[in-house]
Coordinates of C-alpha atoms in Angstrom, one line a residue:
G7 CA 75.4 -63.5 16.7
S8 CA 78.2 -64.2 14.3
V9 CA 78.4 -67.8 15.6
L10 CA 74.6 -68.4 15.2
T11 CA 74.8 -67.5 11.5
T12 CA 76.1 -71.1 10.9
H13 CA 73.0 -72.7 12.6
P14 CA 75.1 -74.8 15.0
A15 CA 73.4 -77.6 17.1
V16 CA 75.6 -76.8 20.2
L17 CA 76.6 -73.3 21.4
V18 CA 79.4 -73.1 23.9
L19 CA 79.9 -69.9 25.9
D20 CA 82.9 -69.2 28.3
E21 CA 81.8 -66.9 31.1
P22 CA 79.4 -64.8 28.9
T23 CA 78.1 -62.7 31.7
S24 CA 81.4 -61.8 33.5
A25 CA 81.7 -58.4 32.0
L26 CA 78.1 -57.5 31.9
D27 CA 76.0 -55.4 34.3
P28 CA 73.1 -57.3 36.0
P29 CA 70.3 -56.1 33.6
A30 CA 72.4 -56.8 30.5
A31 CA 73.3 -60.3 31.8
E32 CA 69.6 -61.1 32.4
E33 CA 68.9 -60.0 28.7
V34 CA 71.7 -62.3 27.4
L35 CA 70.4 -65.3 29.5
A36 CA 66.8 -64.7 28.6
L37 CA 67.9 -64.8 24.8
L38 CA 69.8 -68.1 25.4
Q39 CA 66.7 -69.5 27.1
R40 CA 64.6 -68.6 24.0
L41 CA 67.1 -70.3 21.7
V42 CA 66.9 -73.5 23.7
H43 CA 63.2 -73.5 24.0
D44 CA 62.3 -72.3 20.5
L45 CA 65.2 -73.8 18.4
G46 CA 66.2 -76.8 20.4
L47 CA 69.7 -75.4 20.7
T48 CA 72.0 -77.1 23.2
V49 CA 73.9 -74.6 25.3
V50 CA 77.0 -75.4 27.3
L51 CA 77.9 -72.6 29.6
A52 CA 81.1 -72.2 31.7
E53 CA 80.3 -69.8 34.5
H54 CA 81.7 -68.9 37.9
R55 CA 78.7 -66.7 38.8
L56 CA 76.2 -69.5 39.4
E57 CA 73.7 -67.1 41.1
R58 CA 73.1 -65.6 37.5
V59 CA 72.8 -68.8 35.4
V60 CA 71.9 -71.9 37.7
Q61 CA 68.2 -71.2 37.5
Y62 CA 68.3 -71.7 33.7
A63 CA 70.4 -74.9 33.8
D64 CA 68.7 -78.4 33.1
R65 CA 72.0 -80.1 34.2
V66 CA 75.2 -79.0 36.0
V67 CA 78.6 -80.4 35.5
L68 CA 80.7 -79.7 38.6
V69 CA 84.6 -79.7 37.8
P70 CA 86.3 -80.0 41.2
G71 CA 89.8 -80.0 40.0
G72 CA 92.8 -81.7 41.5
G73 CA 92.1 -84.9 39.7
A74 CA 88.7 -85.4 41.4
C75 CA 85.9 -86.9 39.2
L76 CA 83.3 -84.8 37.6
V77 CA 79.9 -84.6 39.2
V78 CA 77.0 -84.4 36.9
G79 CA 73.2 -84.1 37.6
E80 CA 70.4 -81.9 38.2
P81 CA 71.3 -78.4 39.6
A82 CA 69.5 -79.0 43.0
E83 CA 71.1 -82.4 43.5
V84 CA 74.6 -81.3 42.4
L85 CA 74.6 -78.1 44.5
A86 CA 73.1 -79.8 47.6
D87 CA 76.5 -81.2 48.5
A88 CA 78.8 -78.8 46.6
P89 CA 81.4 -77.1 48.6
V90 CA 80.3 -73.7 47.2
A91 CA 77.0 -72.6 45.9
P92 CA 75.1 -69.4 45.0
P93 CA 73.4 -67.4 47.8
V94 CA 70.0 -68.6 47.0
V95 CA 71.1 -72.3 47.5
E96 CA 73.1 -71.5 50.6
L97 CA 70.0 -69.7 52.1
G98 CA 68.0 -72.8 51.3
R99 CA 70.6 -75.0 53.1
L100 CA 70.5 -72.6 56.1
A101 CA 66.8 -72.7 56.3
G102 CA 66.5 -76.5 55.6
W103 CA 64.4 -76.1 52.5
T104 CA 63.8 -79.2 50.4
P105 CA 64.2 -79.3 47.5
L106 CA 66.7 -76.5 47.4
P107 CA 65.5 -73.4 45.4
L108 CA 67.4 -72.3 42.4
S109 CA 65.7 -69.0 41.7
V110 CA 64.8 -65.9 43.8
R111 CA 61.2 -66.6 42.9
D112 CA 61.3 -70.2 44.3
A113 CA 62.9 -69.0 47.4
R114 CA 60.5 -66.2 48.1
R115 CA 57.7 -68.6 48.0
R116 CA 59.3 -70.5 51.0
A117 CA 60.7 -67.6 52.9
G118 CA 57.7 -66.7 55.0
S119 CA 58.6 -68.5 58.2
L120 CA 62.3 -67.4 57.8
R121 CA 61.1 -63.7 57.5
E122 CA 59.0 -64.3 60.8
R123 CA 62.0 -65.6 62.6
L124 CA 64.1 -62.6 61.5
V125 CA 61.6 -59.9 62.0
L126 CA 62.8 -58.9 65.5
A127 CA 66.6 -59.5 64.7
P128 CA 68.6 -56.3 64.5
H129 CA 70.5 -55.5 61.3
R130 CA 74.3 -55.5 61.8
D131 CA 77.1 -55.4 59.2
T132 CA 77.8 -59.1 60.1
G133 CA 78.6 -59.7 56.4
R134 CA 81.5 -57.4 56.7
E135 CA 82.6 -58.6 60.1
A136 CA 82.5 -62.3 59.3
G137 CA 85.9 -63.8 59.5
G138 CA 87.4 -60.9 61.3
G139 CA 86.5 -58.3 58.6
P140 CA 86.2 -54.6 59.5
G141 CA 82.8 -53.1 60.2
P142 CA 81.9 -49.5 59.5
E143 CA 83.5 -48.3 62.7
K144 CA 86.9 -48.9 61.0
V145 CA 86.2 -46.1 58.6
T146 CA 88.1 -42.9 59.7
E147 CA 87.5 -39.2 58.9
R148 CA 91.0 -39.0 57.2
I149 CA 90.4 -38.2 53.5
V150 CA 92.6 -40.3 51.2
A151 CA 91.1 -39.0 48.0
R152 CA 88.8 -36.1 46.9
V153 CA 87.1 -35.5 43.5
E154 CA 85.6 -32.2 43.0
N155 CA 83.4 -31.1 40.0
L156 CA 85.2 -33.6 37.8
T157 CA 84.5 -33.8 34.1
V158 CA 86.4 -36.2 31.8
R159 CA 86.0 -36.4 28.1
H160 CA 86.9 -39.0 25.5
G161 CA 86.9 -36.9 22.4
Q162 CA 83.3 -35.5 22.1
V163 CA 82.0 -38.0 24.6
V164 CA 81.6 -36.8 28.2
A165 CA 82.3 -39.9 30.2
V166 CA 82.2 -38.2 33.7
H167 CA 80.2 -35.1 34.3
D168 CA 80.5 -32.7 37.3
L169 CA 81.2 -35.4 39.7
D170 CA 81.9 -35.1 43.4
L171 CA 83.3 -37.8 45.6
T172 CA 85.2 -38.3 48.8
L173 CA 87.1 -41.3 49.9
R174 CA 88.2 -42.1 53.5
A175 CA 90.8 -44.2 55.0
G176 CA 89.4 -47.6 55.9
E177 CA 86.5 -47.4 53.5
I178 CA 85.5 -49.9 50.9
V179 CA 83.3 -48.2 48.2
A180 CA 81.5 -50.1 45.5
V181 CA 80.9 -48.2 42.3
M182 CA 78.1 -49.6 40.3
G183 CA 76.1 -48.9 37.1
R184 CA 75.2 -50.0 33.8
N185 CA 78.0 -50.7 31.2
G186 CA 79.3 -47.3 29.9
A187 CA 78.1 -45.4 33.0
G188 CA 81.6 -44.0 33.6
K189 CA 82.8 -46.4 36.3
S190 CA 86.2 -47.2 34.5
T191 CA 86.8 -43.7 33.6
L192 CA 86.4 -42.5 37.2
L193 CA 88.9 -45.0 38.4
A194 CA 91.2 -44.1 35.6
A195 CA 90.9 -40.4 36.7
L196 CA 91.7 -41.4 40.2
A197 CA 94.8 -43.3 39.1
G198 CA 96.1 -40.3 37.1
M199 CA 95.4 -41.8 33.6
H200 CA 93.0 -39.2 32.4
A201 CA 93.4 -35.3 32.7
A202 CA 90.4 -33.5 34.0
A203 CA 88.5 -31.4 31.4
A204 CA 87.1 -29.6 34.3
G205 CA 87.4 -29.9 38.3
R206 CA 90.1 -31.7 40.0
V207 CA 91.3 -34.9 41.6
R208 CA 93.5 -35.2 44.7
V209 CA 94.9 -38.4 46.1
D210 CA 96.9 -38.0 49.4
G211 CA 97.1 -34.3 48.6
H212 CA 98.5 -34.9 45.1
D213 CA 97.3 -34.5 41.6
P214 CA 97.8 -38.2 40.4
H215 CA 97.9 -37.1 36.8
R216 CA 101.1 -35.1 37.5
L217 CA 103.0 -37.7 39.5
A218 CA 105.9 -39.7 38.1
P219 CA 105.1 -43.5 37.8
R220 CA 107.5 -44.4 40.6
D221 CA 105.9 -41.9 42.9
L222 CA 102.4 -42.9 41.7
V223 CA 102.6 -46.5 42.9
R224 CA 103.1 -45.3 46.5
H225 CA 99.9 -43.3 46.4
V226 CA 97.4 -45.2 44.3
G227 CA 97.2 -48.6 42.6
L228 CA 94.7 -49.6 39.8
V229 CA 94.0 -53.1 38.7
P230 CA 92.2 -52.6 35.3
Q231 CA 89.5 -54.8 33.8
E232 CA 92.1 -56.5 31.5
A233 CA 94.5 -57.6 34.3
G234 CA 97.0 -58.8 31.8
D235 CA 97.7 -55.0 30.9
L236 CA 99.8 -54.9 34.1
L237 CA 101.8 -58.1 33.4
Y238 CA 105.0 -57.9 31.3
A239 CA 107.6 -60.5 32.8
D240 CA 108.1 -64.0 31.4
T241 CA 107.4 -65.8 34.7
V242 CA 105.1 -65.3 37.8
E243 CA 108.2 -65.1 39.9
H244 CA 109.9 -62.4 37.9
E245 CA 106.6 -60.4 37.8
C246 CA 106.4 -60.6 41.6
A247 CA 110.0 -59.6 42.1
Q248 CA 109.7 -56.7 39.7
A249 CA 106.6 -55.5 41.6
D250 CA 108.6 -55.6 44.8
H251 CA 111.4 -53.7 43.2
D252 CA 109.3 -50.9 41.7
A253 CA 107.3 -50.4 45.0
G254 CA 110.4 -50.6 47.3
A255 CA 108.8 -53.5 49.1
R256 CA 110.3 -56.4 51.0
S257 CA 111.3 -59.3 48.7
G258 CA 108.5 -61.8 48.5
T259 CA 105.8 -59.3 49.4
A260 CA 103.9 -59.7 45.9
A261 CA 104.5 -63.4 45.8
G262 CA 103.0 -64.0 49.3
I263 CA 99.9 -61.9 48.2
F264 CA 99.6 -64.0 45.0
A265 CA 100.0 -67.3 46.9
A266 CA 97.3 -66.3 49.4
L267 CA 94.9 -65.4 46.5
V268 CA 95.6 -68.5 44.2
P269 CA 97.6 -71.2 46.0
G270 CA 99.7 -73.8 44.1
V271 CA 100.7 -71.7 41.1
R272 CA 104.4 -72.4 40.2
G273 CA 106.7 -69.5 40.1
E274 CA 108.1 -70.4 36.7
T275 CA 104.7 -70.3 35.1
H276 CA 104.2 -67.8 32.3
P277 CA 101.4 -65.2 33.1
R278 CA 99.9 -65.9 29.7
D279 CA 99.4 -69.6 30.9
L280 CA 97.3 -68.5 33.9
S281 CA 93.6 -68.5 33.8
E282 CA 91.8 -65.2 33.7
G283 CA 91.2 -65.3 37.4
Q284 CA 94.7 -66.2 38.1
R285 CA 95.9 -63.4 36.0
L286 CA 93.6 -61.0 38.0
A287 CA 95.0 -62.2 41.3
L288 CA 98.6 -61.7 40.1
A289 CA 97.8 -58.2 39.0
V290 CA 96.2 -57.5 42.5
A291 CA 99.3 -58.8 44.1
V292 CA 101.5 -56.5 41.8
V293 CA 99.4 -53.4 42.8
L294 CA 99.2 -54.3 46.5
A295 CA 103.1 -54.7 46.9
G296 CA 103.3 -50.9 47.0
E297 CA 100.7 -50.5 50.0
P298 CA 99.2 -47.4 48.2
P299 CA 96.7 -45.6 50.5
L300 CA 94.1 -45.8 47.7
V301 CA 93.5 -49.2 45.9
L302 CA 91.2 -49.2 42.8
L303 CA 90.0 -52.5 41.3
D304 CA 88.1 -52.5 38.0
E305 CA 85.8 -55.7 38.0
P306 CA 88.0 -57.6 40.4
T307 CA 85.8 -60.8 40.5
R308 CA 85.9 -61.4 36.6
G309 CA 87.0 -64.9 36.2
L310 CA 87.3 -65.7 39.9
D311 CA 85.6 -68.8 41.4
Y312 CA 83.9 -68.7 44.7
P313 CA 87.0 -69.7 46.8
G314 CA 89.0 -67.1 44.9
K315 CA 86.3 -64.5 45.6
A316 CA 86.3 -65.4 49.2
Q317 CA 90.0 -64.9 49.4
L318 CA 89.8 -61.5 47.6
V319 CA 87.1 -60.5 50.2
R320 CA 89.5 -61.3 53.1
T321 CA 92.2 -59.4 51.3
L322 CA 89.9 -56.3 50.8
R323 CA 89.0 -56.4 54.4
S324 CA 92.5 -56.6 55.6
L325 CA 93.4 -53.6 53.3
S326 CA 90.5 -51.7 55.0
A327 CA 91.6 -52.7 58.5
A328 CA 95.1 -51.4 57.6
G329 CA 93.7 -47.9 56.7
H330 CA 93.5 -48.2 52.9
A331 CA 90.6 -46.7 51.0
V332 CA 89.4 -49.3 48.5
V333 CA 87.3 -48.6 45.5
L334 CA 85.6 -51.3 43.4
A335 CA 84.1 -50.8 40.1
T336 CA 81.9 -53.9 39.9
H337 CA 78.8 -55.5 38.4
D338 CA 79.0 -58.2 41.1
V339 CA 76.1 -57.3 43.4
E340 CA 77.1 -60.1 45.8
L341 CA 80.6 -58.8 46.2
A342 CA 79.3 -55.3 47.0
A343 CA 76.7 -56.7 49.4
T344 CA 79.4 -58.6 51.2
V345 CA 82.3 -56.2 51.6
A346 CA 81.4 -52.6 50.7
H347 CA 80.7 -50.1 53.4
R348 CA 79.3 -47.7 50.8
T349 CA 77.9 -48.0 47.3
V350 CA 77.9 -45.3 44.6
V351 CA 75.7 -45.8 41.6
L352 CA 76.6 -43.9 38.3
A353 CA 74.4 -43.3 35.3
E354 CA 75.7 -41.4 32.2
G355 CA 78.7 -40.1 34.1
E356 CA 76.8 -38.8 37.1
I357 CA 76.2 -40.0 40.6
V358 CA 72.5 -41.0 41.0
S359 CA 72.9 -42.7 44.4
D360 CA 75.5 -42.6 47.2
G361 CA 75.1 -44.0 50.6
P362 CA 75.5 -47.0 52.9
T363 CA 75.4 -50.2 50.9
R364 CA 72.3 -51.6 52.7
E365 CA 70.3 -48.6 51.9
V366 CA 71.5 -48.2 48.3
V367 CA 71.3 -51.9 47.0
V368 CA 68.0 -52.6 48.7
S369 CA 66.3 -49.7 47.0
S370 CA 67.5 -50.9 43.6
P371 CA 66.0 -53.9 41.9
A372 CA 68.9 -54.1 39.5
F373 CA 71.7 -54.1 42.0
A374 CA 70.2 -55.9 45.0
P375 CA 71.8 -59.2 46.1
Q376 CA 69.7 -62.5 46.1
V377 CA 69.2 -62.5 49.8
A378 CA 67.7 -59.0 49.7
K379 CA 65.3 -59.9 47.1
I380 CA 64.3 -63.1 48.8
L381 CA 63.8 -61.6 52.2
A382 CA 62.4 -58.1 51.1
P383 CA 61.0 -55.9 52.6
S384 CA 63.5 -56.7 55.3
A385 CA 67.0 -55.4 54.3
W386 CA 69.1 -58.4 54.7
L387 CA 72.1 -58.6 52.3
T388 CA 74.0 -61.9 52.8
V389 CA 73.7 -65.4 54.1
D390 CA 76.3 -64.7 56.7
E391 CA 74.1 -61.9 58.0
V392 CA 71.0 -64.1 58.3
A393 CA 73.1 -67.0 59.9
A394 CA 74.5 -64.6 62.5
A395 CA 71.0 -63.2 63.3
L396 CA 69.6 -66.7 63.7
R397 CA 72.4 -67.7 66.0
A398 CA 71.9 -64.6 68.1
A399 CA 68.2 -65.4 68.4
G400 CA 69.0 -68.9 69.6

């Protein structure tokens, strides 16, 4: 709003939807579209979550990196050969649709024959199993954390109210909801950062709020929304070495995790010189060095491109397979659909839905992934699931 007071001819936005819940992101993008159509404003948008924005674009500039030339053109043409694309485009590639759809509406119009091919295919958690990821059978009955009748206040504001939640080893849980629903407060309470006004929190049998920091990192690790809050050293190399020392981990543990998430970053780079996605990856590596049984990530895909997100998914699956409980507070519905065994939806500090991800997200128009919207009423969640079903059907 403040920028528009000068009546610019060009409005430049750097990842404007990365911290917004899906309905809020749609409101912002609809506003931008009205500015373009009604005022003739030119909008330049840098965004990793193409599934949110590509349907509004007149042109796409693909920046490959590594010294490669820019690719500029109409969205369908550029994304037809792009190494990564939003789910609606990938589903169009799989089904052989020409031209490729850019919106859920366009894809639904063409999806009739694909729905018919899938009608007899059984639903399996192939999205979680792809690439060797754990399926629901990896979740054990061992309780890693339990929240009972938890209430947390910020002054006079009740951020979490009378909340009950149980987290089991091997389980990946997505916590979703509108901005201000209490997701970050819940994660902070599990990490021992907030005292309970009522109820209690137990992680590995301990009250995390009463644990000393050196002990806490071995029980629970939190990557906050502002990943830079965890970074204090003057180089990436020193940051990783300090993380190994604090966690009592083998030398090179954090550096190895970081290199897997974001290859090619030099150790002498200052954390402030990293991109937002690279800082997030470094913070994730710092937390995972301690191998805590409970791992909490607040908006972990903010600033991550598709390859970085794919690597994060592989990391989360490996944590699940190793018996960690993982909780993701996220607005990224595609991430939840891909990796979460279970999804919890919060509203005004209370749980309004809790169950298997397939059931929860399909029943919610706001938090359903693109594939679920396109192929509804069938409950398919990801392109990987659809591809696996088509292969199984021959």
